[in-house]
Tab-separated table of C-alpha atoms in Angstrom:
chain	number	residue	atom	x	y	z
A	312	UNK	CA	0.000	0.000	0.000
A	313	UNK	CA	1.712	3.379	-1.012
A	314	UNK	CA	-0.999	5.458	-0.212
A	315	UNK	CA	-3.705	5.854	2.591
A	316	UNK	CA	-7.307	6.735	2.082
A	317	UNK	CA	-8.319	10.289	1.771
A	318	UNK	CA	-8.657	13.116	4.631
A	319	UNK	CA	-12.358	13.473	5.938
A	320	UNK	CA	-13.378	10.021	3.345
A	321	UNK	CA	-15.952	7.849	5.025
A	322	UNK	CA	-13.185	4.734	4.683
A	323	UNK	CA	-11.247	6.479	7.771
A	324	UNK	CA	-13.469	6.023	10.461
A	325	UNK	CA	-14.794	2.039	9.073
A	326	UNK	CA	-11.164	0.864	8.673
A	327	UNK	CA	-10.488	2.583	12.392
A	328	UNK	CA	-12.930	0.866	14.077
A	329	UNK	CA	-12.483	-2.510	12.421
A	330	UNK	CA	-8.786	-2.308	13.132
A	331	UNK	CA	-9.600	-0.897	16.964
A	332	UNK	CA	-12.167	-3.714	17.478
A	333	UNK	CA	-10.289	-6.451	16.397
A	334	UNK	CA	-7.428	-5.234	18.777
A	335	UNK	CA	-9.695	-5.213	21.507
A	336	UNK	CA	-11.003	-8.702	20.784
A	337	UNK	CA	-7.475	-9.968	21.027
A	338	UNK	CA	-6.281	-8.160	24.042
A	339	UNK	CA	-8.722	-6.551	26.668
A	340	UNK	CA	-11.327	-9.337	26.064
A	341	UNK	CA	-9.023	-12.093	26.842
A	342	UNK	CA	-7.362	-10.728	29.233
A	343	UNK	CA	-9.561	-8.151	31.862
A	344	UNK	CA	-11.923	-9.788	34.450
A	345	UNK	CA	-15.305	-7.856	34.164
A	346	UNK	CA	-16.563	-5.682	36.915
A	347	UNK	CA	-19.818	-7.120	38.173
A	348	UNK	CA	-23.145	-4.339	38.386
A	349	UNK	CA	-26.677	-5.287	39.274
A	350	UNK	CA	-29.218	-3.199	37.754
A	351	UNK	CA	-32.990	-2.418	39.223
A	352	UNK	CA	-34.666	-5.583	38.388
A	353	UNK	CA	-31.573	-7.367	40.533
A	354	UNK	CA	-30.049	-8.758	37.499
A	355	UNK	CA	-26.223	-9.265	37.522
A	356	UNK	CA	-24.374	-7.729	34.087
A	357	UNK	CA	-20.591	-6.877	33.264
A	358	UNK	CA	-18.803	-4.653	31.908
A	359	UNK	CA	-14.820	-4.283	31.353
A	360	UNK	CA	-14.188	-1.194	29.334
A	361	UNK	CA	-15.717	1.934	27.971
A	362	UNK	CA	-14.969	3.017	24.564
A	363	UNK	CA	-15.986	6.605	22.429
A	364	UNK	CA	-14.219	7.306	18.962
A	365	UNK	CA	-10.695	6.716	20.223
A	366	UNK	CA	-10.734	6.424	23.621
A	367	UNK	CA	-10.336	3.204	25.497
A	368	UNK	CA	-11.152	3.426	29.275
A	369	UNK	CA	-10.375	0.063	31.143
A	370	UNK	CA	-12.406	-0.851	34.275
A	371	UNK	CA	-10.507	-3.113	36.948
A	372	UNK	CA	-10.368	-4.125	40.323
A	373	UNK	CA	-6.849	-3.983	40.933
A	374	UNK	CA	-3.534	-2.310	39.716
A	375	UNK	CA	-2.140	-5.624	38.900
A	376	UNK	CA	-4.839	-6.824	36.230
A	377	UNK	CA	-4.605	-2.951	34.560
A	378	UNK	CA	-0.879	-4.002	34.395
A	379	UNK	CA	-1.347	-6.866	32.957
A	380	UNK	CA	-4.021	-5.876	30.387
A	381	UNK	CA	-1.887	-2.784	29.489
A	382	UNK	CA	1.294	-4.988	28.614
A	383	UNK	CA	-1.407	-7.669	26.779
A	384	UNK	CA	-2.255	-4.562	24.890
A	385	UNK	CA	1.110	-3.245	24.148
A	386	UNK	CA	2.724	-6.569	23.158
A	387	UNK	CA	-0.250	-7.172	20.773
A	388	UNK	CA	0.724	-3.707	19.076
A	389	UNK	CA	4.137	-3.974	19.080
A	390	UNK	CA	3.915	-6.854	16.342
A	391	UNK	CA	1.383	-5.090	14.388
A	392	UNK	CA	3.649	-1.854	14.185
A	393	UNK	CA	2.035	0.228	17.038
A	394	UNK	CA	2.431	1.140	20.435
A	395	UNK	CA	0.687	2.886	23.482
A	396	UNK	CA	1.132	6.436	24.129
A	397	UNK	CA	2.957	6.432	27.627
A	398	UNK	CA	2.080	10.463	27.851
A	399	UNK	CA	-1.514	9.717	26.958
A	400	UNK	CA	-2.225	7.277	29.096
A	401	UNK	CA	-3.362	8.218	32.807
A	402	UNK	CA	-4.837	6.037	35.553
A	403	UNK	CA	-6.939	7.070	38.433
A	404	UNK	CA	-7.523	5.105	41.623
A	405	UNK	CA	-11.099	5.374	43.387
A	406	UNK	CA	-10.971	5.180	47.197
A	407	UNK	CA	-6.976	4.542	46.981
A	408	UNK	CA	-5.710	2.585	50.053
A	409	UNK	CA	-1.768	2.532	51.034
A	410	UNK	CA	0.619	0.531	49.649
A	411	UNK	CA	-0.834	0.182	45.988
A	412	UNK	CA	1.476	-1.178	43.327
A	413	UNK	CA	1.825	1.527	40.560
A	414	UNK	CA	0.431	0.266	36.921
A	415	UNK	CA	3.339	0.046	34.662
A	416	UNK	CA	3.658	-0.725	30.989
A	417	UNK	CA	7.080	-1.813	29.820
A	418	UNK	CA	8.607	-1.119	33.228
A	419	UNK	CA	7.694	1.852	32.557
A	420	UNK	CA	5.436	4.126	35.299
A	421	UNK	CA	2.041	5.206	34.591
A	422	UNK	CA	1.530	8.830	35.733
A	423	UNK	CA	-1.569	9.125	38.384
A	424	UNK	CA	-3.778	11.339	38.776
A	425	UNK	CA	-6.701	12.601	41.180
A	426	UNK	CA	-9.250	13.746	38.126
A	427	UNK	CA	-9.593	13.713	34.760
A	428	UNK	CA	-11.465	14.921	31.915
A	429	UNK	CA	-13.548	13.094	29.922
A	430	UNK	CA	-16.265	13.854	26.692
A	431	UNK	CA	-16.570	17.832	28.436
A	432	UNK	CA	-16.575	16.583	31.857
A	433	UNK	CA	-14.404	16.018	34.672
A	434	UNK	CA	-14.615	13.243	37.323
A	435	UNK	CA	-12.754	12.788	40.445
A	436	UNK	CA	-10.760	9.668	42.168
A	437	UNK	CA	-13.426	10.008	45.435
A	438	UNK	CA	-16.266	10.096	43.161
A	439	UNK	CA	-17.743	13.465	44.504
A	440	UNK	CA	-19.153	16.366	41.659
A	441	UNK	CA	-17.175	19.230	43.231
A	442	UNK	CA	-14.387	18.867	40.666
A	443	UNK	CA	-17.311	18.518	37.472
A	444	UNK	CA	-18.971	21.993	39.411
A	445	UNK	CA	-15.597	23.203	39.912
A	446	UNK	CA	-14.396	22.826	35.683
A	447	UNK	CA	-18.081	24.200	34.771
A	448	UNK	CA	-17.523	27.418	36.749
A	449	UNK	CA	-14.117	28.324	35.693
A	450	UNK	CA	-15.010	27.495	32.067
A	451	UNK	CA	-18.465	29.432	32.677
A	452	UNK	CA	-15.604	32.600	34.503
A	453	UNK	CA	-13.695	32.430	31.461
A	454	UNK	CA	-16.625	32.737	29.098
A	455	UNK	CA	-18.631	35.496	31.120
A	456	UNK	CA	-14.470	37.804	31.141
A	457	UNK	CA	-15.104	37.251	27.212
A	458	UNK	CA	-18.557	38.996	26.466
A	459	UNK	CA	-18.079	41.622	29.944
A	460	UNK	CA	-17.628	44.580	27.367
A	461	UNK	CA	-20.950	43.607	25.755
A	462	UNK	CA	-22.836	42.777	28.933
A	463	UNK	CA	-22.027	46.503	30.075
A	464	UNK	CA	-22.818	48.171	27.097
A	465	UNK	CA	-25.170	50.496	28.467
A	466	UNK	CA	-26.687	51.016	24.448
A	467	UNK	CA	-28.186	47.323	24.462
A	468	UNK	CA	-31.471	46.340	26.135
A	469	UNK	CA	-31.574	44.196	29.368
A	470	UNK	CA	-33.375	41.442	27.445
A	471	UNK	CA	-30.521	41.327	25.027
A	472	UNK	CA	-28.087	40.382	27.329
A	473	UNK	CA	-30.091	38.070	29.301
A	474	UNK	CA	-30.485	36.196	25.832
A	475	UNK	CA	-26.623	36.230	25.439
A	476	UNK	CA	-26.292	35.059	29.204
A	477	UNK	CA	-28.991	32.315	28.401
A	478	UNK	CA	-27.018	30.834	25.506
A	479	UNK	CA	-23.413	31.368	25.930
A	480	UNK	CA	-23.197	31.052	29.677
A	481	UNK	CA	-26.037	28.662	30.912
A	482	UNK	CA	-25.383	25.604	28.910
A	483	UNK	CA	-21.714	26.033	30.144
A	484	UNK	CA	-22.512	26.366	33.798
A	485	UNK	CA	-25.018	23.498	33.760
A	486	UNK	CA	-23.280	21.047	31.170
A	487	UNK	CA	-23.405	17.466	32.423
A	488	UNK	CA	-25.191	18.384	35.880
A	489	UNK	CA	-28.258	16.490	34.629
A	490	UNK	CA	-26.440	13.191	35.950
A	491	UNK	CA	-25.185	15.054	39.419
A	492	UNK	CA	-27.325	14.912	42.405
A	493	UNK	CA	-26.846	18.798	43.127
A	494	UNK	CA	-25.884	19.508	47.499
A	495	UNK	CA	-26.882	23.261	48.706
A	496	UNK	CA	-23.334	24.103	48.499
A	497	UNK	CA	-23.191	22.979	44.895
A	498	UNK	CA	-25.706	25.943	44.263
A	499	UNK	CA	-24.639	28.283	45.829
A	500	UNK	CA	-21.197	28.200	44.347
A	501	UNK	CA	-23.230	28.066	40.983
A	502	UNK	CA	-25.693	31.118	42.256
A	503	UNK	CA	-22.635	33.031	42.587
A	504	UNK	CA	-21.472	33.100	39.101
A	505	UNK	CA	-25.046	34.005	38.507
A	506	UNK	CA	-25.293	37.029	40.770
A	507	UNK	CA	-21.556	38.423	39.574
A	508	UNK	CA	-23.509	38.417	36.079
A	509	UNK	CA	-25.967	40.140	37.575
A	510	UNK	CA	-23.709	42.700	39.129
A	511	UNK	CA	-21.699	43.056	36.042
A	512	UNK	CA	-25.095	44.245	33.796
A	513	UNK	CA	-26.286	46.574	36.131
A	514	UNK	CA	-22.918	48.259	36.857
A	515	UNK	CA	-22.483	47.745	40.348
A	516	UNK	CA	-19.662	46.842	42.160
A	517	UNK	CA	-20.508	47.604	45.925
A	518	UNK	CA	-21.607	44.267	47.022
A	519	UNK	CA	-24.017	45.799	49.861
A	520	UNK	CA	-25.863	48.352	47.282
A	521	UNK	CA	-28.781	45.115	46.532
A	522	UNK	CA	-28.780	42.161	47.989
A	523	UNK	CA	-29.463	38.632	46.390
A	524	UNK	CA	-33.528	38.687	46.147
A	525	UNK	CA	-33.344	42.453	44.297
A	526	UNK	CA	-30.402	41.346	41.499
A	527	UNK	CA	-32.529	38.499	40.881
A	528	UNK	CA	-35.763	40.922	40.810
A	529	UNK	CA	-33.745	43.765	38.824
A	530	UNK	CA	-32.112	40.771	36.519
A	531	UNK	CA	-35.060	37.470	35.821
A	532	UNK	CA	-32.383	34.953	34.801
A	533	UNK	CA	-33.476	31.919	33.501
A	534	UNK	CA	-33.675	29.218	36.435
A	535	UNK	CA	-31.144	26.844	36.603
A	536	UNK	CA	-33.522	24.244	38.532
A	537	UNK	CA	-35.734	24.370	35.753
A	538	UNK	CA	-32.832	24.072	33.246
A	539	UNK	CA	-31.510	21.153	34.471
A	540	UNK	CA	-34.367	19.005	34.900
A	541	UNK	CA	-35.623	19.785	31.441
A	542	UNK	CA	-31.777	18.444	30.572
A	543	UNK	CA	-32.300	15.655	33.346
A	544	UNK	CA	-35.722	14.453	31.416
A	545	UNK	CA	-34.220	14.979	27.544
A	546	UNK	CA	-31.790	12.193	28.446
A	547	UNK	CA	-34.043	9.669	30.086
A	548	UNK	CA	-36.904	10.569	27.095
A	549	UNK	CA	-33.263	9.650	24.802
A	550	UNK	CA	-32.417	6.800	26.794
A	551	UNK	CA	-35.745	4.805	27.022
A	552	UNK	CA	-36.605	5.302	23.650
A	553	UNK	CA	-34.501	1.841	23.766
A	554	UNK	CA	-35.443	-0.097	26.710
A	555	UNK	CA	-31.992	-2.414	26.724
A	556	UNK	CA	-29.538	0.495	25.917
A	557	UNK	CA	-26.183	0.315	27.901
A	558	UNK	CA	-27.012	4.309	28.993
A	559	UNK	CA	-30.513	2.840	31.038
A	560	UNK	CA	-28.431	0.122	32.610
A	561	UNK	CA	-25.981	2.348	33.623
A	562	UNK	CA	-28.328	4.392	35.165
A	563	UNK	CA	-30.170	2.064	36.612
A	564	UNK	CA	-27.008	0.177	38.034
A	565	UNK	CA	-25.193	-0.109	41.451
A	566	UNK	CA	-22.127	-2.333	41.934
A	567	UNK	CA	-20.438	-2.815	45.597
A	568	UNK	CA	-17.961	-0.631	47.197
A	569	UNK	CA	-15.866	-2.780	48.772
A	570	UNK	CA	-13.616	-0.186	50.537
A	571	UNK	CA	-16.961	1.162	52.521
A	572	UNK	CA	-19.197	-1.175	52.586
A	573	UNK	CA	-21.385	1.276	50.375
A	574	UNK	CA	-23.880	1.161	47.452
A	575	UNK	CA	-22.249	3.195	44.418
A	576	UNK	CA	-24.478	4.416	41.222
C-alpha cells in the first residue's frame, strides 16, 4: 500500500474501528476480568471497558490486572507496528488505600492522577461532583471575562443580554449536571457566578448596594432548577426510547464498594 485513504473520506473512520475492534477482541477481552453491576430488576451484568471514537477506558479491580491488560495490549501492538502512548495514558484510583502497586507498561510508570477529563466533563478519584462543578464554573468565569464589554454596554437592552447570558453562559454552567445529584453548596457556588452576572449588567460593584432577592428581581435569569431538569428528562426521554440500551443500565445500576461497605451508582 503506497498510499492511505483520503482526509475526511468515510473509509477512515470504518477501517479505524475494524482495526480498533479487532485489537480489543485480542487483548482486553481475553485478558480483563469484568466488573460485576446489578441493575434495578436485581439482574447481575458486566462490563470491562468503555470506549468513544478513540478512547479506550479500562475498568478493573486492581492495579495488577490494569498491568497486565496494558502490557497484553502493548505486546499485541508492538507486532502489528504500534504502540501505546505512555504520555496519553493516565490512571486514576477510586478510594486509593496505602501501599498500591503503581500500573506500569514496559517497566515503565504510569503517571496518576486525582481527576480527569472526559467527553466535556471532569470526574474525580473520590467520586464526589465538586471537581465537574468546579471545571463548569471556571469554564463558565472564562466565558462570562469574554462577552463583559458587551454585557455593560449600556446602548443594548436588558433582554438582550439576558439572551446572550442564556445561551453562551447557561449551557456552560449546567453542562453534564443532569447526571449530578446537586448539594446546597453545589448551588450556591453556581448562584454566585449568577449574581456576579448580575452585578456586572447593572454596573455595580458595591456588594451591599442590593442584595441577592433584588439582582434576581432587577435581573429574571433563567432558572437553573428548571434548566436542568428539562436536561435531566431529555436524556431519560433519549435513553428509554430503547429499553436495553447500555445508557438505562448504567443508570439504573449499582455495583459494591468494597472499601466502605457502600452502594455506588
Amino acid at each position: 500500500m503506497h498510499r492511505g485513504v483520503r482526509q475526511g473520506s468515510k473509509e477512515g473512520p470504518a477501517i479505524f474501528n475494524l482495526v480498533f475492534q479487532s485489537i480489543l477482541k485480542h487483548t482486553i477481552d481475553k485478558t480483563l476480568k469484568r466488573i460485576t453491576l446489578k441493575d434495578q430488576h436485581n439482574r447481575n451484568w458486566t462490563i470491562k471497558h468503555l470506549e468513544y471514537a478513540d478512547d479506550l477506558c479500562l475498568i478493573t479491580n486492581t492495579t495488577e490486572e490494569a498491568t497486565k491488560a496494558l502490557n497484553h495490549l502493548q505486546k499485541y501492538l508492538t507486532n502489528i507496528g504500534m504502540e501505546i502512548s505512555i504520555s496519553k495514558t493516565k490512571v486514576m484510583i477510586i478510594n486509593k488505600k496505602d501501599n498500591i502497586a503503581a500500573v506500569k507498561i514496559d517497566n515503565k510508570e504510569i503517571e496518576e492522577v486525582e481527576t480527569f477529563h472526559y467527553l466535556g466533563s471532569t470526574i474525580n478519584n473520590k467520586g464526589t461532583p465538586d471537581s465537574a462543578i468546579a471545571h463548569n464554573i471556571e469554564k463558565a468565569k472564562s466565558a462570562v471575562i469574554k462577552i463583559r464589554p458587551i454585557l455593560k454596554c449600556k446602548e443594548l437592552s436588558l433582554g438582550t443580554k439576558i439572551k446572550l447570558v442564556d445561551s453562551s453562559i447557561i449551557p456552560i454552567l449546567t453542562y453534564g449536571l443532569e447526571s449530578i445529584v446537586l448539594r446546597k453548596q453545589d448551588w450556591t457556588r453556581i448562584e454566585t457566578v449568577l449574581n456576579t452576572i448580575r452585578r456586572m449588567i447593572l454596573g455595580i460593584n458595591d456588594r451591599k448596594r442590593l442584595n441577592v432577592q433584588q439582582l434576581k428581581l432587577k435581573v429574571n435569569l433563567p432558572n437553573l432548577a428548571n434548566k436542568i431538569m428539562q436536561n435531566r428528562l431529555n436524556l431519560w426521554y433519549t435513553a428509554h426510547k430503547r429499553p436495553n440500551n447500555l445508557m438505562v443500565r448504567s443508570l439504573n445500576s449499582e455495583f459494591d464498594n468494597p472499601c466502605n461497605n457502600r452502594k455506588a451508582y
